[in-house]
Structures are given as structure tokens and as C-alpha cells.
Amino acid sequence: RRPRYLHFVIFLAVAILLPFLISQVKPVFLVRRYTVVALLPFVMLVGPLLWKFVSRVPVQACCLALLVAVGLSLHQDRVSRNSHSQRRTARYLVEHAADGDVLLFTSLSRASIEYYLRRLAPEKEWIQMSFPAAIDAHPGWRDLRAAANRREVLEREADEVTARLQEILSNREATKIWFFYGCDEPVGRVLRTRLDRYFARGVRTDLHGQWFKEVLVYEGRSVAALE
């Protein structure tokens, strides 16, 4: 029996340590998805126990009920997100955002939108920026507490982003700024106050997804900024 236990320990260690080691080079851990990493060890632990101590009929009944419940939950989730999702937002951008427009992301909104844009329109090019820029180091994680404690750094970075956007629009490199906003508001609000001050609000959109509550569109400089 010792070799069997040894195999179990090895598989358990590999299932946990391998994703951790990969994450040091390429982020694989995403917020709310940590349970996926623990799924295989959990199955390896619970499966033999159920096989040994519980009869087959209750186990099969529970598995069937679990499959039905998960299937219904996934269907309901898909239906509820049919009108508002990252995929729909990306499709809207493909249809309405011009080449060279600025896509300005906050929170964890960039990864999924960028993924769908690459699939839907790989030939189109936009200027993509994240605020704060540190999020790009790990697109699936952000430290809100650290960001809140670095208020002065955020203010300075927001000023730099605003200056760059003014330069981009003045050189006509872009015509619109698409600002993904709403989640992590204490951080995103630092930049939004500057966008509202220096740029004119354009068309209204009815877009929101998992990591953004709205997409604000800015077109050109505001009257106050020109005075």
C-alpha cells in the first residue's frame, strides 16, 4: 500500500505546486477562480473515501443531482449575461471604435476584453492602457489596500495618463477614449475626475461586464480644458 500512498502524495503535490510555479512566470491565478487549482487534489482525496465507505447508489444519485444543478446554474448565468458581457462589449468596440482609439481599463477589465478583441478583430489596432499600470504585471490580481495607501502615487500616475491622452488626441492619433469604469471605484475615480475635467463626454453606452459597470466615452477636449 505504501507505493499507492506515495503516488497519491506525488499527484497531490504536483497538482498544487505546478500551477504555483507557472504563476511565477505567467499569471494563472485569477480572482474567484482559485478553487480550480484545488479541484484535482480534492477529487483525489474525497473519491477514494466515498468509494470505500459509501455505497454506489447514493454516490451516483448525488453526482447526477450535482451535474443537473451545475448545468442549470451555468445556463441561467449565460442567459442573464446574454445582453451584458465581455463578449458583447468587445463586439460593440469592433463595430464602433476606430483604429487608434484609446481603450482605457481599470480594475481587472482588460484581460477578458483583450482576449475577445484578438479573436473578433485581430487586424484592428487600438491604444490600450491600464490604470494603474501595475495591473498589467498580473492581469488577474490587484491589491486594493496597497493602491489606497498609495494615493499620491495614483494621483501622479493619473496626471501622467491625462497628459498622454491630451497629446494623443491633439495629434489626432485617436478620436475617442473608451473608459472602462465602475469596479474598484476609489481607484478609478482618481482618473475619472481628470477625464471629466479635461475631455468632453461623447455617446452614452449601455455596456457593463464582470469588472466594469459602465463604459464612458470621451471625444476631444472639454470646453473648460480649452479655456
PDB file of C-alpha atoms in Angstrom:
ATOM      1  CA  ARG A   1       0.000   0.000   0.000  1.00  0.00           C
ATOM      2  CA  ARG A   2       2.908   2.337   0.559  1.00  0.00           C
ATOM      3  CA  PRO A   3       3.540   2.885  -3.180  1.00  0.00           C
ATOM      4  CA  ARG A   4      -0.148   3.785  -3.629  1.00  0.00           C
ATOM      5  CA  TYR A   5       0.067   6.398  -0.877  1.00  0.00           C
ATOM      6  CA  LEU A   6       3.317   7.678  -2.361  1.00  0.00           C
ATOM      7  CA  HIS A   7       1.660   8.081  -5.761  1.00  0.00           C
ATOM      8  CA  PHE A   8      -1.189   9.953  -4.116  1.00  0.00           C
ATOM      9  CA  VAL A   9       1.190  12.349  -2.362  1.00  0.00           C
ATOM     10  CA  ILE A  10       3.134  12.938  -5.585  1.00  0.00           C
ATOM     11  CA  PHE A  11      -0.006  13.697  -7.617  1.00  0.00           C
ATOM     12  CA  LEU A  12      -1.291  15.923  -4.827  1.00  0.00           C
ATOM     13  CA  ALA A  13       1.955  17.902  -4.679  1.00  0.00           C
ATOM     14  CA  VAL A  14       2.204  18.251  -8.452  1.00  0.00           C
ATOM     15  CA  ALA A  15      -1.411  19.435  -8.761  1.00  0.00           C
ATOM     16  CA  ILE A  16      -0.768  22.228  -6.259  1.00  0.00           C
ATOM     17  CA  LEU A  17       2.865  23.147  -6.884  1.00  0.00           C
ATOM     18  CA  LEU A  18       2.900  23.085 -10.702  1.00  0.00           C
ATOM     19  CA  PRO A  19       0.341  25.904 -11.166  1.00  0.00           C
ATOM     20  CA  PHE A  20       2.119  27.854  -8.431  1.00  0.00           C
ATOM     21  CA  LEU A  21       5.470  27.555 -10.195  1.00  0.00           C
ATOM     22  CA  ILE A  22       3.942  28.508 -13.556  1.00  0.00           C
ATOM     23  CA  SER A  23       2.331  31.565 -11.952  1.00  0.00           C
ATOM     24  CA  GLN A  24       5.777  32.916 -11.110  1.00  0.00           C
ATOM     25  CA  VAL A  25       6.371  33.356 -14.855  1.00  0.00           C
ATOM     26  CA  LYS A  26       2.860  33.642 -16.304  1.00  0.00           C
ATOM     27  CA  PRO A  27      -0.181  34.580 -14.159  1.00  0.00           C
ATOM     28  CA  VAL A  28      -2.642  31.693 -13.933  1.00  0.00           C
ATOM     29  CA  PHE A  29      -4.441  32.571 -10.717  1.00  0.00           C
ATOM     30  CA  LEU A  30      -7.494  34.772 -11.231  1.00  0.00           C
ATOM     31  CA  VAL A  31      -9.761  36.315  -8.637  1.00  0.00           C
ATOM     32  CA  ARG A  32     -12.671  33.960  -7.771  1.00  0.00           C
ATOM     33  CA  ARG A  33     -11.050  31.061  -9.632  1.00  0.00           C
ATOM     34  CA  TYR A  34      -8.636  29.713  -7.049  1.00  0.00           C
ATOM     35  CA  THR A  35     -10.883  26.696  -6.453  1.00  0.00           C
ATOM     36  CA  VAL A  36      -9.999  25.297  -9.884  1.00  0.00           C
ATOM     37  CA  VAL A  37      -6.431  24.703  -8.720  1.00  0.00           C
ATOM     38  CA  ALA A  38      -7.666  22.750  -5.701  1.00  0.00           C
ATOM     39  CA  LEU A  39     -10.200  20.673  -7.646  1.00  0.00           C
ATOM     40  CA  LEU A  40      -7.900  17.769  -8.576  1.00  0.00           C
ATOM     41  CA  PRO A  41      -6.468  17.320  -5.035  1.00  0.00           C
ATOM     42  CA  PHE A  42      -9.994  17.499  -3.623  1.00  0.00           C
ATOM     43  CA  VAL A  43     -11.259  14.802  -6.000  1.00  0.00           C
ATOM     44  CA  MET A  44      -8.248  12.611  -5.250  1.00  0.00           C
ATOM     45  CA  LEU A  45      -8.934  12.926  -1.530  1.00  0.00           C
ATOM     46  CA  VAL A  46     -12.718  12.547  -1.476  1.00  0.00           C
ATOM     47  CA  GLY A  47     -13.099   9.999  -4.299  1.00  0.00           C
ATOM     48  CA  PRO A  48     -11.361   7.053  -2.551  1.00  0.00           C
ATOM     49  CA  LEU A  49     -13.172   7.825   0.704  1.00  0.00           C
ATOM     50  CA  LEU A  50     -16.560   7.725  -0.986  1.00  0.00           C
ATOM     51  CA  TRP A  51     -15.633   4.526  -2.820  1.00  0.00           C
ATOM     52  CA  LYS A  52     -14.601   2.833   0.405  1.00  0.00           C
ATOM     53  CA  PHE A  53     -17.208   3.984   2.905  1.00  0.00           C
ATOM     54  CA  VAL A  54     -20.338   4.832   0.891  1.00  0.00           C
ATOM     55  CA  SER A  55     -22.453   2.587  -1.319  1.00  0.00           C
ATOM     56  CA  ARG A  56     -22.610   3.319  -5.039  1.00  0.00           C
ATOM     57  CA  VAL A  57     -26.288   4.264  -5.351  1.00  0.00           C
ATOM     58  CA  PRO A  58     -26.199   7.352  -3.063  1.00  0.00           C
ATOM     59  CA  VAL A  59     -22.928   8.498  -4.640  1.00  0.00           C
ATOM     60  CA  GLN A  60     -24.305   8.157  -8.174  1.00  0.00           C
ATOM     61  CA  ALA A  61     -27.504   9.947  -7.185  1.00  0.00           C
ATOM     62  CA  CYS A  62     -25.554  12.833  -5.633  1.00  0.00           C
ATOM     63  CA  CYS A  63     -23.295  13.116  -8.689  1.00  0.00           C
ATOM     64  CA  LEU A  64     -26.297  13.212 -11.024  1.00  0.00           C
ATOM     65  CA  ALA A  65     -28.037  15.844  -8.899  1.00  0.00           C
ATOM     66  CA  LEU A  66     -24.818  17.874  -8.813  1.00  0.00           C
ATOM     67  CA  LEU A  67     -24.446  17.722 -12.598  1.00  0.00           C
ATOM     68  CA  VAL A  68     -28.055  18.847 -13.103  1.00  0.00           C
ATOM     69  CA  ALA A  69     -27.678  21.700 -10.599  1.00  0.00           C
ATOM     70  CA  VAL A  70     -24.422  22.913 -12.142  1.00  0.00           C
ATOM     71  CA  GLY A  71     -25.873  22.663 -15.661  1.00  0.00           C
ATOM     72  CA  LEU A  72     -28.940  24.722 -14.705  1.00  0.00           C
ATOM     73  CA  SER A  73     -26.754  27.276 -12.930  1.00  0.00           C
ATOM     74  CA  LEU A  74     -24.483  27.676 -15.960  1.00  0.00           C
ATOM     75  CA  HIS A  75     -27.477  28.024 -18.280  1.00  0.00           C
ATOM     76  CA  GLN A  76     -29.078  30.662 -16.057  1.00  0.00           C
ATOM     77  CA  ASP A  77     -25.789  32.540 -15.781  1.00  0.00           C
ATOM     78  CA  ARG A  78     -25.353  32.503 -19.569  1.00  0.00           C
ATOM     79  CA  VAL A  79     -28.907  33.750 -20.153  1.00  0.00           C
ATOM     80  CA  SER A  80     -28.540  36.539 -17.583  1.00  0.00           C
ATOM     81  CA  ARG A  81     -25.284  37.713 -19.171  1.00  0.00           C
ATOM     82  CA  ASN A  82     -26.503  37.449 -22.729  1.00  0.00           C
ATOM     83  CA  SER A  83     -27.238  41.169 -23.014  1.00  0.00           C
ATOM     84  CA  HIS A  84     -24.301  42.391 -20.931  1.00  0.00           C
ATOM     85  CA  SER A  85     -20.988  40.601 -21.144  1.00  0.00           C
ATOM     86  CA  GLN A  86     -17.357  41.000 -22.064  1.00  0.00           C
ATOM     87  CA  ARG A  87     -18.032  39.323 -25.417  1.00  0.00           C
ATOM     88  CA  ARG A  88     -20.853  41.741 -26.286  1.00  0.00           C
ATOM     89  CA  THR A  89     -18.723  44.692 -25.190  1.00  0.00           C
ATOM     90  CA  ALA A  90     -15.836  43.540 -27.384  1.00  0.00           C
ATOM     91  CA  ARG A  91     -18.187  43.115 -30.345  1.00  0.00           C
ATOM     92  CA  TYR A  92     -19.520  46.643 -29.780  1.00  0.00           C
ATOM     93  CA  LEU A  93     -15.970  48.008 -29.775  1.00  0.00           C
ATOM     94  CA  VAL A  94     -15.164  46.204 -33.012  1.00  0.00           C
ATOM     95  CA  GLU A  95     -18.196  47.817 -34.631  1.00  0.00           C
ATOM     96  CA  HIS A  96     -17.892  51.342 -33.181  1.00  0.00           C
ATOM     97  CA  ALA A  97     -14.303  52.004 -32.062  1.00  0.00           C
ATOM     98  CA  ALA A  98     -11.973  53.250 -34.785  1.00  0.00           C
ATOM     99  CA  ASP A  99      -8.421  52.090 -35.286  1.00  0.00           C
ATOM    100  CA  GLY A 100      -6.172  54.029 -32.947  1.00  0.00           C
ATOM    101  CA  ASP A 101      -8.876  54.806 -30.371  1.00  0.00           C
ATOM    102  CA  VAL A 102      -7.831  54.561 -26.729  1.00  0.00           C
ATOM    103  CA  LEU A 103      -9.160  51.708 -24.609  1.00  0.00           C
ATOM    104  CA  LEU A 104      -8.567  52.713 -21.003  1.00  0.00           C
ATOM    105  CA  PHE A 105      -9.075  49.907 -18.488  1.00  0.00           C
ATOM    106  CA  THR A 106      -9.461  49.901 -14.716  1.00  0.00           C
ATOM    107  CA  SER A 107      -9.755  47.035 -12.247  1.00  0.00           C
ATOM    108  CA  LEU A 108      -9.425  43.611 -13.962  1.00  0.00           C
ATOM    109  CA  SER A 109     -11.418  44.519 -17.063  1.00  0.00           C
ATOM    110  CA  ARG A 110      -8.572  44.351 -19.573  1.00  0.00           C
ATOM    111  CA  ALA A 111      -7.735  40.632 -19.817  1.00  0.00           C
ATOM    112  CA  SER A 112     -11.129  39.334 -20.975  1.00  0.00           C
ATOM    113  CA  ILE A 113     -11.861  42.272 -23.303  1.00  0.00           C
ATOM    114  CA  GLU A 114      -8.431  41.999 -24.889  1.00  0.00           C
ATOM    115  CA  TYR A 115      -8.961  38.265 -25.374  1.00  0.00           C
ATOM    116  CA  TYR A 116     -12.237  38.724 -27.272  1.00  0.00           C
ATOM    117  CA  LEU A 117     -10.853  41.604 -29.342  1.00  0.00           C
ATOM    118  CA  ARG A 118      -7.998  39.416 -30.533  1.00  0.00           C
ATOM    119  CA  ARG A 119     -10.465  36.753 -31.590  1.00  0.00           C
ATOM    120  CA  LEU A 120     -13.046  39.057 -33.174  1.00  0.00           C
ATOM    121  CA  ALA A 121     -10.769  41.546 -34.942  1.00  0.00           C
ATOM    122  CA  PRO A 122      -7.078  40.627 -34.801  1.00  0.00           C
ATOM    123  CA  GLU A 123      -6.356  43.058 -37.649  1.00  0.00           C
ATOM    124  CA  LYS A 124      -7.584  46.136 -35.754  1.00  0.00           C
ATOM    125  CA  GLU A 125      -5.258  48.141 -33.531  1.00  0.00           C
ATOM    126  CA  TRP A 126      -6.156  50.264 -30.526  1.00  0.00           C
ATOM    127  CA  ILE A 127      -4.099  52.114 -27.942  1.00  0.00           C
ATOM    128  CA  GLN A 128      -4.660  50.076 -24.789  1.00  0.00           C
ATOM    129  CA  MET A 129      -3.810  51.390 -21.332  1.00  0.00           C
ATOM    130  CA  SER A 130      -4.429  50.182 -17.788  1.00  0.00           C
ATOM    131  CA  PHE A 131      -4.870  52.264 -14.660  1.00  0.00           C
ATOM    132  CA  PRO A 132      -2.976  51.759 -12.517  1.00  0.00           C
ATOM    133  CA  ALA A 133      -0.332  50.388 -14.904  1.00  0.00           C
ATOM    134  CA  ALA A 134       0.868  47.930 -12.247  1.00  0.00           C
ATOM    135  CA  ILE A 135      -2.163  45.737 -13.018  1.00  0.00           C
ATOM    136  CA  ASP A 136      -0.543  44.700 -16.294  1.00  0.00           C
ATOM    137  CA  ALA A 137       2.143  42.860 -14.311  1.00  0.00           C
ATOM    138  CA  HIS A 138      -0.581  40.442 -13.164  1.00  0.00           C
ATOM    139  CA  PRO A 139      -3.856  40.865 -15.135  1.00  0.00           C
ATOM    140  CA  GLY A 140      -5.777  38.586 -12.777  1.00  0.00           C
ATOM    141  CA  TRP A 141      -4.944  40.234  -9.475  1.00  0.00           C
ATOM    142  CA  ARG A 142      -4.875  43.675  -7.883  1.00  0.00           C
ATOM    143  CA  ASP A 143      -4.126  44.849  -4.353  1.00  0.00           C
ATOM    144  CA  LEU A 144      -6.786  47.424  -3.453  1.00  0.00           C
ATOM    145  CA  ARG A 145      -5.400  48.035   0.010  1.00  0.00           C
ATOM    146  CA  ALA A 146      -1.944  48.836  -1.342  1.00  0.00           C
ATOM    147  CA  ALA A 147      -3.449  51.070  -4.026  1.00  0.00           C
ATOM    148  CA  ALA A 148      -5.476  53.001  -1.454  1.00  0.00           C
ATOM    149  CA  ASN A 149      -2.349  53.555   0.633  1.00  0.00           C
ATOM    150  CA  ARG A 150      -0.522  54.951  -2.407  1.00  0.00           C
ATOM    151  CA  ARG A 151      -2.872  57.851  -3.051  1.00  0.00           C
ATOM    152  CA  GLU A 152      -0.125  60.267  -4.030  1.00  0.00           C
ATOM    153  CA  VAL A 153       1.309  57.740  -6.489  1.00  0.00           C
ATOM    154  CA  LEU A 154      -2.142  57.219  -8.022  1.00  0.00           C
ATOM    155  CA  GLU A 155      -2.676  60.969  -8.337  1.00  0.00           C
ATOM    156  CA  ARG A 156       0.667  61.380 -10.079  1.00  0.00           C
ATOM    157  CA  GLU A 157       0.013  58.464 -12.415  1.00  0.00           C
ATOM    158  CA  ALA A 158      -3.452  59.842 -13.238  1.00  0.00           C
ATOM    159  CA  ASP A 159      -1.855  63.164 -14.172  1.00  0.00           C
ATOM    160  CA  GLU A 160       0.618  61.356 -16.441  1.00  0.00           C
ATOM    161  CA  VAL A 161      -2.150  59.359 -18.128  1.00  0.00           C
ATOM    162  CA  THR A 162      -4.202  62.529 -18.661  1.00  0.00           C
ATOM    163  CA  ALA A 163      -1.231  64.328 -20.198  1.00  0.00           C
ATOM    164  CA  ARG A 164      -0.582  61.431 -22.532  1.00  0.00           C
ATOM    165  CA  LEU A 165      -4.236  61.295 -23.586  1.00  0.00           C
ATOM    166  CA  GLN A 166      -4.223  65.021 -24.331  1.00  0.00           C
ATOM    167  CA  GLU A 167      -1.162  64.540 -26.517  1.00  0.00           C
ATOM    168  CA  ILE A 168      -2.726  61.575 -28.335  1.00  0.00           C
ATOM    169  CA  LEU A 169      -5.942  63.442 -29.104  1.00  0.00           C
ATOM    170  CA  SER A 170      -4.191  66.673 -30.053  1.00  0.00           C
ATOM    171  CA  ASN A 171      -2.067  64.749 -32.568  1.00  0.00           C
ATOM    172  CA  ARG A 172      -5.245  63.085 -33.850  1.00  0.00           C
ATOM    173  CA  GLU A 173      -3.793  59.664 -33.153  1.00  0.00           C
ATOM    174  CA  ALA A 174      -7.195  58.798 -31.681  1.00  0.00           C
ATOM    175  CA  THR A 175     -10.681  60.263 -31.824  1.00  0.00           C
ATOM    176  CA  LYS A 176     -12.243  58.657 -28.749  1.00  0.00           C
ATOM    177  CA  ILE A 177     -11.351  57.366 -25.299  1.00  0.00           C
ATOM    178  CA  TRP A 178     -13.281  54.305 -24.128  1.00  0.00           C
ATOM    179  CA  PHE A 179     -13.026  54.235 -20.334  1.00  0.00           C
ATOM    180  CA  PHE A 180     -13.945  51.010 -18.512  1.00  0.00           C
ATOM    181  CA  TYR A 181     -15.146  52.176 -15.118  1.00  0.00           C
ATOM    182  CA  GLY A 182     -17.175  51.172 -12.074  1.00  0.00           C
ATOM    183  CA  CYS A 183     -15.322  48.433 -10.199  1.00  0.00           C
ATOM    184  CA  ASP A 184     -12.688  49.442  -7.637  1.00  0.00           C
ATOM    185  CA  GLU A 185     -14.212  52.930  -7.676  1.00  0.00           C
ATOM    186  CA  PRO A 186     -11.850  54.533  -5.134  1.00  0.00           C
ATOM    187  CA  VAL A 187      -9.008  53.847  -7.573  1.00  0.00           C
ATOM    188  CA  GLY A 188     -10.849  54.514 -10.833  1.00  0.00           C
ATOM    189  CA  ARG A 189     -12.394  57.743  -9.523  1.00  0.00           C
ATOM    190  CA  VAL A 190      -8.937  59.312  -9.277  1.00  0.00           C
ATOM    191  CA  LEU A 191      -8.642  59.109 -13.061  1.00  0.00           C
ATOM    192  CA  ARG A 192     -12.290  59.766 -13.874  1.00  0.00           C
ATOM    193  CA  THR A 193     -12.266  63.191 -12.202  1.00  0.00           C
ATOM    194  CA  ARG A 194      -9.472  64.220 -14.567  1.00  0.00           C
ATOM    195  CA  LEU A 195     -11.175  62.770 -17.630  1.00  0.00           C
ATOM    196  CA  ASP A 196     -14.392  64.634 -16.781  1.00  0.00           C
ATOM    197  CA  ARG A 197     -12.387  67.832 -16.337  1.00  0.00           C
ATOM    198  CA  TYR A 198     -10.235  67.732 -19.460  1.00  0.00           C
ATOM    199  CA  PHE A 199     -12.296  65.797 -22.017  1.00  0.00           C
ATOM    200  CA  ALA A 200     -15.786  66.126 -23.438  1.00  0.00           C
ATOM    201  CA  ARG A 201     -18.193  63.256 -22.830  1.00  0.00           C
ATOM    202  CA  GLY A 202     -19.353  61.575 -26.038  1.00  0.00           C
ATOM    203  CA  VAL A 203     -22.009  58.995 -26.802  1.00  0.00           C
ATOM    204  CA  ARG A 204     -23.568  57.017 -23.970  1.00  0.00           C
ATOM    205  CA  THR A 205     -23.234  53.250 -23.992  1.00  0.00           C
ATOM    206  CA  ASP A 206     -25.228  50.577 -22.240  1.00  0.00           C
ATOM    207  CA  LEU A 207     -22.299  48.246 -21.627  1.00  0.00           C
ATOM    208  CA  HIS A 208     -21.129  46.538 -18.485  1.00  0.00           C
ATOM    209  CA  GLY A 209     -19.394  43.309 -17.543  1.00  0.00           C
ATOM    210  CA  GLN A 210     -17.828  41.441 -14.676  1.00  0.00           C
ATOM    211  CA  TRP A 211     -15.107  44.007 -13.936  1.00  0.00           C
ATOM    212  CA  PHE A 212     -16.727  47.234 -15.145  1.00  0.00           C
ATOM    213  CA  LYS A 213     -20.135  48.761 -14.528  1.00  0.00           C
ATOM    214  CA  GLU A 214     -20.081  51.143 -17.473  1.00  0.00           C
ATOM    215  CA  VAL A 215     -18.006  52.243 -20.452  1.00  0.00           C
ATOM    216  CA  LEU A 216     -17.635  56.019 -20.639  1.00  0.00           C
ATOM    217  CA  VAL A 217     -16.756  57.555 -23.989  1.00  0.00           C
ATOM    218  CA  TYR A 218     -14.809  60.812 -24.261  1.00  0.00           C
ATOM    219  CA  GLU A 219     -14.361  62.732 -27.520  1.00  0.00           C
ATOM    220  CA  GLY A 220     -11.899  65.606 -27.752  1.00  0.00           C
ATOM    221  CA  ARG A 221     -11.023  68.155 -25.116  1.00  0.00           C
ATOM    222  CA  SER A 222     -13.645  69.798 -22.950  1.00  0.00           C
ATOM    223  CA  VAL A 223     -14.531  73.490 -23.117  1.00  0.00           C
ATOM    224  CA  ALA A 224     -13.033  74.025 -19.644  1.00  0.00           C
ATOM    225  CA  ALA A 225      -9.748  72.475 -20.751  1.00  0.00           C
ATOM    226  CA  LEU A 226      -9.550  74.755 -23.803  1.00  0.00           C
ATOM    227  CA  GLU A 227     -10.112  77.927 -21.806  1.00  0.00           C
TER     228      GLU A 227
END
